[in-house]
Coordinates of C-alpha atoms in Angstrom, one line a residue:
Chain A
M14 CA -6.7 102.4 -42.1
A15 CA -6.8 101.5 -38.4
T16 CA -6.8 104.4 -35.9
S17 CA -4.0 104.7 -33.3
S18 CA -6.3 103.4 -30.6
S19 CA -7.2 100.3 -32.6
K20 CA -3.6 99.9 -33.6
V21 CA -2.5 99.8 -30.0
I22 CA -5.0 97.0 -29.3
I23 CA -3.7 95.1 -32.3
L24 CA -0.2 95.5 -30.8
L25 CA -1.5 94.3 -27.4
R26 CA -3.0 91.2 -29.0
R27 CA 0.1 90.5 -31.2
L28 CA 2.3 90.7 -28.2
R29 CA 0.0 88.3 -26.3
D30 CA 0.1 85.8 -29.1
L31 CA 3.9 86.1 -29.5
T32 CA 4.4 85.8 -25.8
R33 CA 2.3 82.7 -25.8
E34 CA 4.6 81.2 -28.5
G35 CA 7.7 82.2 -26.5
K36 CA 8.9 84.6 -29.2
V37 CA 8.9 87.7 -27.0
E38 CA 11.0 88.3 -23.9
W39 CA 9.7 90.3 -21.0
S40 CA 11.7 91.7 -18.1
K41 CA 10.8 93.0 -14.6
L42 CA 11.2 96.7 -13.8
R43 CA 13.8 97.2 -11.2
D44 CA 11.8 99.8 -9.3
S45 CA 8.5 98.0 -9.7
P46 CA 8.9 94.2 -9.9
T47 CA 5.2 93.7 -10.5
S48 CA 5.4 95.8 -13.8
F49 CA 6.8 94.0 -16.9
E50 CA 8.7 95.5 -19.8
Y51 CA 9.1 94.6 -23.4
M52 CA 12.0 96.5 -25.0
S53 CA 11.9 96.8 -28.7
P54 CA 15.4 96.8 -30.3
S55 CA 14.6 100.0 -32.2
S56 CA 11.1 101.5 -31.7
G57 CA 10.5 101.9 -28.0
R58 CA 9.1 99.8 -25.2
V59 CA 6.0 98.5 -23.7
L60 CA 5.1 98.3 -20.1
L61 CA 2.5 96.3 -18.3
V62 CA 1.9 98.3 -15.1
S63 CA 0.1 96.9 -12.1
R64 CA -1.4 100.1 -10.8
D65 CA -1.3 99.2 -7.2
D66 CA 2.1 97.4 -7.5
D67 CA 0.5 94.2 -6.2
G68 CA 0.6 92.1 -9.4
L69 CA -3.2 92.2 -9.6
P70 CA -5.6 94.3 -11.8
P71 CA -6.0 97.1 -12.6
I72 CA -3.2 96.6 -15.1
D73 CA -2.4 99.2 -17.8
F74 CA -0.7 98.6 -21.1
V75 CA 1.5 101.6 -21.9
V76 CA 3.6 102.2 -25.0
Y77 CA 6.6 104.5 -24.8
G78 CA 8.6 106.1 -27.6
R79 CA 12.3 105.9 -27.8
D80 CA 12.7 109.1 -25.7
G81 CA 10.5 107.7 -22.9
T82 CA 7.4 109.7 -23.8
V83 CA 4.0 107.9 -23.4
V84 CA 2.9 107.3 -27.0
S85 CA -0.2 105.4 -26.4
R86 CA -1.9 103.4 -23.7
V87 CA -4.7 101.0 -23.0
D88 CA -6.1 101.6 -19.5
W89 CA -7.8 99.0 -17.4
T90 CA -11.5 99.9 -17.3
S91 CA -13.3 97.1 -15.6
H92 CA -14.4 97.6 -12.0
R93 CA -12.4 95.3 -9.7
R94 CA -15.4 94.6 -7.5
S95 CA -17.8 93.4 -10.2
S96 CA -16.8 89.8 -10.2
G97 CA -16.0 88.2 -13.5
A98 CA -17.2 91.1 -15.6
L99 CA -14.1 92.0 -17.5
T100 CA -14.2 93.8 -20.8
E101 CA -12.7 92.0 -23.8
I102 CA -9.7 94.3 -23.8
D103 CA -9.1 94.0 -20.0
S104 CA -9.3 90.3 -20.5
D105 CA -6.6 90.5 -23.2
I106 CA -4.4 92.7 -20.9
L107 CA -4.8 90.2 -18.1
D108 CA -3.9 87.3 -20.5
L109 CA -0.8 89.1 -21.6
Y110 CA 0.2 90.0 -18.0
G111 CA -0.2 86.3 -17.0
L112 CA 1.8 85.1 -20.0
A113 CA 4.5 87.7 -19.3
A114 CA 4.8 86.5 -15.7
Q115 CA 5.1 82.9 -16.9
N116 CA 7.7 84.0 -19.4
L117 CA 9.7 85.7 -16.6
S118 CA 9.4 82.7 -14.3
G119 CA 10.8 80.5 -17.1
A120 CA 8.1 77.9 -16.3
A121 CA 7.4 77.1 -19.9
Q122 CA 11.0 76.5 -20.7
V123 CA 11.5 74.3 -17.7
I124 CA 8.4 72.2 -18.6
D125 CA 9.5 72.0 -22.2
S126 CA 13.0 70.8 -21.3
L127 CA 11.5 68.3 -18.8
L128 CA 9.2 67.0 -21.5
E129 CA 12.2 66.6 -23.9
E130 CA 14.3 64.7 -21.4
L131 CA 11.5 62.3 -20.4
P132 CA 11.2 59.1 -22.6
A133 CA 8.3 59.2 -25.0
S134 CA 5.1 57.6 -23.8
D135 CA 3.3 55.1 -26.0
D136 CA 0.3 57.5 -26.0
D137 CA 2.3 60.3 -27.5
I138 CA 1.5 61.1 -31.1
P139 CA 4.8 60.4 -33.0
F140 CA 4.6 63.5 -35.2
Chain B
M16 CA -37.5 85.5 17.9
R17 CA -35.9 87.5 15.1
R18 CA -33.7 89.3 17.6
I19 CA -32.6 86.0 19.1
L20 CA -31.7 84.6 15.7
A21 CA -29.7 87.8 15.0
L22 CA -27.4 87.1 18.0
P23 CA -24.0 85.4 17.6
W24 CA -24.2 81.6 17.7
Y25 CA -22.7 81.2 21.2
F26 CA -25.7 83.2 22.6
R27 CA -28.2 81.9 20.1
V28 CA -27.8 78.1 20.6
P29 CA -28.2 78.1 24.4
L30 CA -31.1 80.5 24.2
L31 CA -32.9 78.3 21.7
L32 CA -32.3 75.3 23.9
V33 CA -33.8 77.0 26.9
L34 CA -36.7 78.1 24.8
A35 CA -37.2 74.5 23.5
A36 CA -37.2 73.3 27.1
A37 CA -39.7 75.9 28.2
I38 CA -42.0 75.0 25.3
G39 CA -41.7 71.2 26.2
T40 CA -42.6 72.1 29.8
V41 CA -45.7 74.0 28.8
V42 CA -46.9 71.1 26.6
G43 CA -46.3 68.7 29.5
L44 CA -48.2 70.9 31.8
A45 CA -51.1 71.0 29.4
V46 CA -51.2 67.2 29.1
S47 CA -51.1 66.9 33.0
A48 CA -53.9 69.4 33.5
L49 CA -56.0 67.6 31.0
S50 CA -55.5 64.2 32.6
L51 CA -56.2 65.7 36.1
H52 CA -59.4 67.3 34.8
V53 CA -60.6 64.0 33.4
K54 CA -59.7 62.2 36.7
V55 CA -61.6 64.8 38.9
K56 CA -64.8 64.2 36.8
G57 CA -64.7 60.4 37.0
Q58 CA -63.0 58.9 40.1
P59 CA -61.7 59.8 43.6
L60 CA -58.2 61.4 43.6
T61 CA -55.1 59.3 44.6
W62 CA -51.8 60.5 45.9
V63 CA -50.4 60.6 42.3
D64 CA -53.2 63.0 41.4
W65 CA -52.5 65.2 44.4
T66 CA -48.8 65.3 43.4
T67 CA -49.8 66.4 39.9
A68 CA -52.1 69.0 41.3
I69 CA -49.3 70.5 43.5
G70 CA -46.7 70.1 40.8
L71 CA -48.8 72.1 38.2
P72 CA -48.5 75.5 39.9
V73 CA -44.8 74.9 40.8
A74 CA -44.1 74.0 37.1
V75 CA -46.0 77.1 36.0
V76 CA -43.9 79.3 38.3
G77 CA -40.7 77.5 37.0
V78 CA -41.6 78.2 33.4
G79 CA -42.2 81.8 34.4
I80 CA -38.8 82.1 36.1
T81 CA -37.1 80.4 33.1
W82 CA -38.8 82.9 30.7
L83 CA -37.6 85.8 32.8
Q84 CA -34.1 84.4 32.7
V85 CA -34.3 84.0 29.0
L86 CA -35.3 87.6 28.6
Q87 CA -32.5 88.8 30.9
T88 CA -29.9 86.7 29.1
R89 CA -31.1 87.9 25.8
T90 CA -30.8 91.5 26.9
A91 CA -27.3 90.9 28.2
A92 CA -26.3 89.2 25.0
E93 CA -27.7 92.0 22.9
E94 CA -25.9 94.6 25.0
A95 CA -22.7 92.7 24.6
S96 CA -23.2 92.4 20.9
A97 CA -24.0 96.1 20.6
A98 CA -20.9 97.0 22.7
V99 CA -18.7 95.0 20.3
D100 CA -20.4 96.8 17.3
R101 CA -19.7 100.2 18.9
A102 CA -16.1 99.2 19.6
L103 CA -15.6 98.1 16.0
T104 CA -17.2 101.3 14.7
A105 CA -15.0 103.4 16.9
L106 CA -11.9 101.5 15.8
G107 CA -12.9 102.0 12.1
K108 CA -13.3 105.7 12.7
S109 CA -9.9 105.9 14.4
E110 CA -8.2 104.1 11.5
L111 CA -10.0 106.5 9.1
L112 CA -8.6 109.4 11.1
V113 CA -5.1 108.0 10.7
D114 CA -5.5 107.6 7.0
F115 CA -7.0 111.1 6.6
Q116 CA -4.0 112.4 8.5
T117 CA -1.6 110.4 6.3
M118 CA -3.2 111.8 3.2
R119 CA -2.8 115.4 4.4
Q120 CA 0.8 114.7 5.3
L121 CA 1.4 113.4 1.7
E122 CA 0.1 116.7 0.4
Y123 CA 2.8 118.5 2.4
D124 CA 5.4 115.9 1.3
F125 CA 4.6 116.6 -2.3
D126 CA 5.0 120.3 -1.8
G127 CA 8.4 119.7 -0.3
A128 CA 9.5 117.3 -3.0
K129 CA 10.5 119.9 -5.5
T130 CA 14.0 118.5 -5.9
A131 CA 13.3 114.9 -5.0
S132 CA 14.4 111.9 -7.1
P133 CA 12.0 110.0 -9.3
E134 CA 12.2 107.1 -6.7
V135 CA 11.0 109.4 -3.9
V136 CA 8.2 110.8 -6.0
Q137 CA 7.2 107.3 -7.1
G138 CA 7.1 106.3 -3.4
L139 CA 4.8 109.3 -2.6
I140 CA 2.5 108.4 -5.5
K141 CA 2.3 104.9 -4.4
Q142 CA 1.3 106.0 -0.9
V143 CA -1.4 108.3 -2.3
R144 CA -2.8 105.4 -4.2
E145 CA -2.7 103.1 -1.2
V146 CA -4.0 105.5 1.4
G147 CA -6.7 106.7 -1.0
S148 CA -7.7 103.1 -1.6
R149 CA -8.1 102.5 2.1
I150 CA -10.1 105.7 2.7
A151 CA -12.4 105.0 -0.3
A152 CA -13.0 101.5 0.9
T153 CA -13.9 102.7 4.5
L154 CA -16.2 105.4 3.2
R155 CA -17.8 103.0 0.8
Q156 CA -18.7 100.7 3.7
K157 CA -20.4 103.6 5.5
D158 CA -22.1 105.3 2.4
P159 CA -21.4 104.0 -1.1
N160 CA -22.8 107.4 -2.5
D161 CA -20.3 109.5 -0.5
A162 CA -19.1 112.3 -2.9
L163 CA -15.6 112.1 -1.4
I164 CA -15.1 108.6 -2.9
G165 CA -15.3 109.9 -6.4
E166 CA -12.8 112.6 -5.7
I167 CA -10.4 110.2 -4.1
E168 CA -10.7 107.8 -7.1
A169 CA -10.0 110.8 -9.4
V170 CA -6.8 111.6 -7.4
R171 CA -5.8 108.0 -7.5
Q172 CA -6.2 107.9 -11.3
T173 CA -4.1 111.1 -11.6
A174 CA -1.5 109.6 -9.4
S175 CA -1.4 106.5 -11.6
D176 CA -1.0 108.7 -14.8
A177 CA 1.9 110.5 -13.2
R178 CA 3.5 107.3 -12.2
V179 CA 3.2 105.9 -15.8
V180 CA 4.9 109.1 -17.1
I181 CA 7.8 108.8 -14.6
M182 CA 8.2 105.1 -15.5
G183 CA 9.0 106.1 -19.0
G184 CA 12.4 107.2 -17.7
R185 CA 12.5 110.2 -20.0
K186 CA 15.7 112.2 -19.8
N187 CA 15.5 115.6 -18.0
L188 CA 12.0 114.7 -16.9
N189 CA 10.5 117.6 -14.9
L190 CA 8.9 115.8 -12.0
W191 CA 7.5 119.1 -10.6
S192 CA 5.5 119.5 -13.8
V193 CA 4.6 115.8 -14.1
T194 CA 3.1 115.9 -10.6
R195 CA 1.4 119.3 -10.9
K196 CA -2.1 118.0 -11.7
L197 CA -1.8 115.6 -8.8
R198 CA -0.7 118.3 -6.4
E199 CA -3.5 120.6 -7.6
E200 CA -6.1 117.9 -7.0
L201 CA -4.7 117.0 -3.6
V202 CA -5.3 120.5 -2.2
P203 CA -9.1 120.6 -2.4
L204 CA -9.3 117.0 -1.5
C205 CA -7.2 117.6 1.7
D206 CA -9.3 120.6 2.5
K207 CA -12.4 118.4 2.5
I208 CA -10.5 115.7 4.5
S209 CA -9.7 118.3 7.1
T210 CA -13.3 119.1 7.6
R211 CA -14.2 115.4 7.8
M212 CA -11.3 114.9 10.3
H213 CA -12.7 117.6 12.5
N214 CA -16.2 116.0 12.5
L215 CA -14.8 112.5 12.9
R216 CA -12.7 113.6 15.9
L217 CA -15.8 115.0 17.6
E218 CA -17.7 111.7 16.9
V219 CA -14.9 109.5 18.1
G220 CA -14.4 111.7 21.2
S221 CA -18.1 111.7 22.1
E222 CA -18.3 107.9 21.6
F223 CA -15.3 107.3 23.9
D224 CA -16.8 109.7 26.5
G225 CA -20.0 107.8 26.3
N226 CA -18.3 104.5 26.9
E227 CA -16.5 105.7 30.0

């Protein structure tokens, strides 16, 4: 049985994979446009919070219950000044944040639709 | 030589060129003296030899004057560089004073924000984090082991925690209680900041007096 702290990491990684596949929609917070929100239809919501509101690490992964109470969170722990030395979990948070930002910009959809519109190249694999 | 190399490039390059010229002159002098010495031993002196003999002490005096000028220029350059460093240090201290003052003001603002909206409180929290970050960065430059840095980082973390709670948008959220820990941590921090401000004002004042 996974503990709640390991479960929240599982949730973080699941959201990252689903966001990469385009199966999860993120939105910007009105008061803090550098923080992103995933709203579950029934269970609650998840926020990716850029602590300094600058769209850069440290970024925290916060899970809220339906009533808005913080249920669980994964805090950024790496030191910003130690170049390149991110913990595995911080790296996952950063991946998710980047994917959520891409999801919001609609870049993936635009590229996909452009690829669909363009005639197929001879080099493309036909399946 | 190490002091010359430590100067800014616009002082360093001309100084090194003058030094190279002086060294070249000394080498030339040595060669001329050697040839004159050989000549005196072997044959009678011609007008060229006499010119060399007169030119030698003149060149020696010239090298001496050049060397003195190099020393003077170096001293002036070092003084200019030191003056720039002093001005930058004084500027840094003045900025730190402003940030200290802002942090103390934020403590008062939090106390007065008992009935403020979540947006206002979020704004105050954001400022605490920003100003705290600037103060910590400035103190870190001066002394990375300064105990105040740890206290400021702790307050920034508490501010961040309060912000996350407010972002949940819970109904009937008591902002006064959410920010209690932050307000409590700000009080001793701002007391220490006040002491630092007093000392810093004295430092800045004496530096400006010294420059006048």
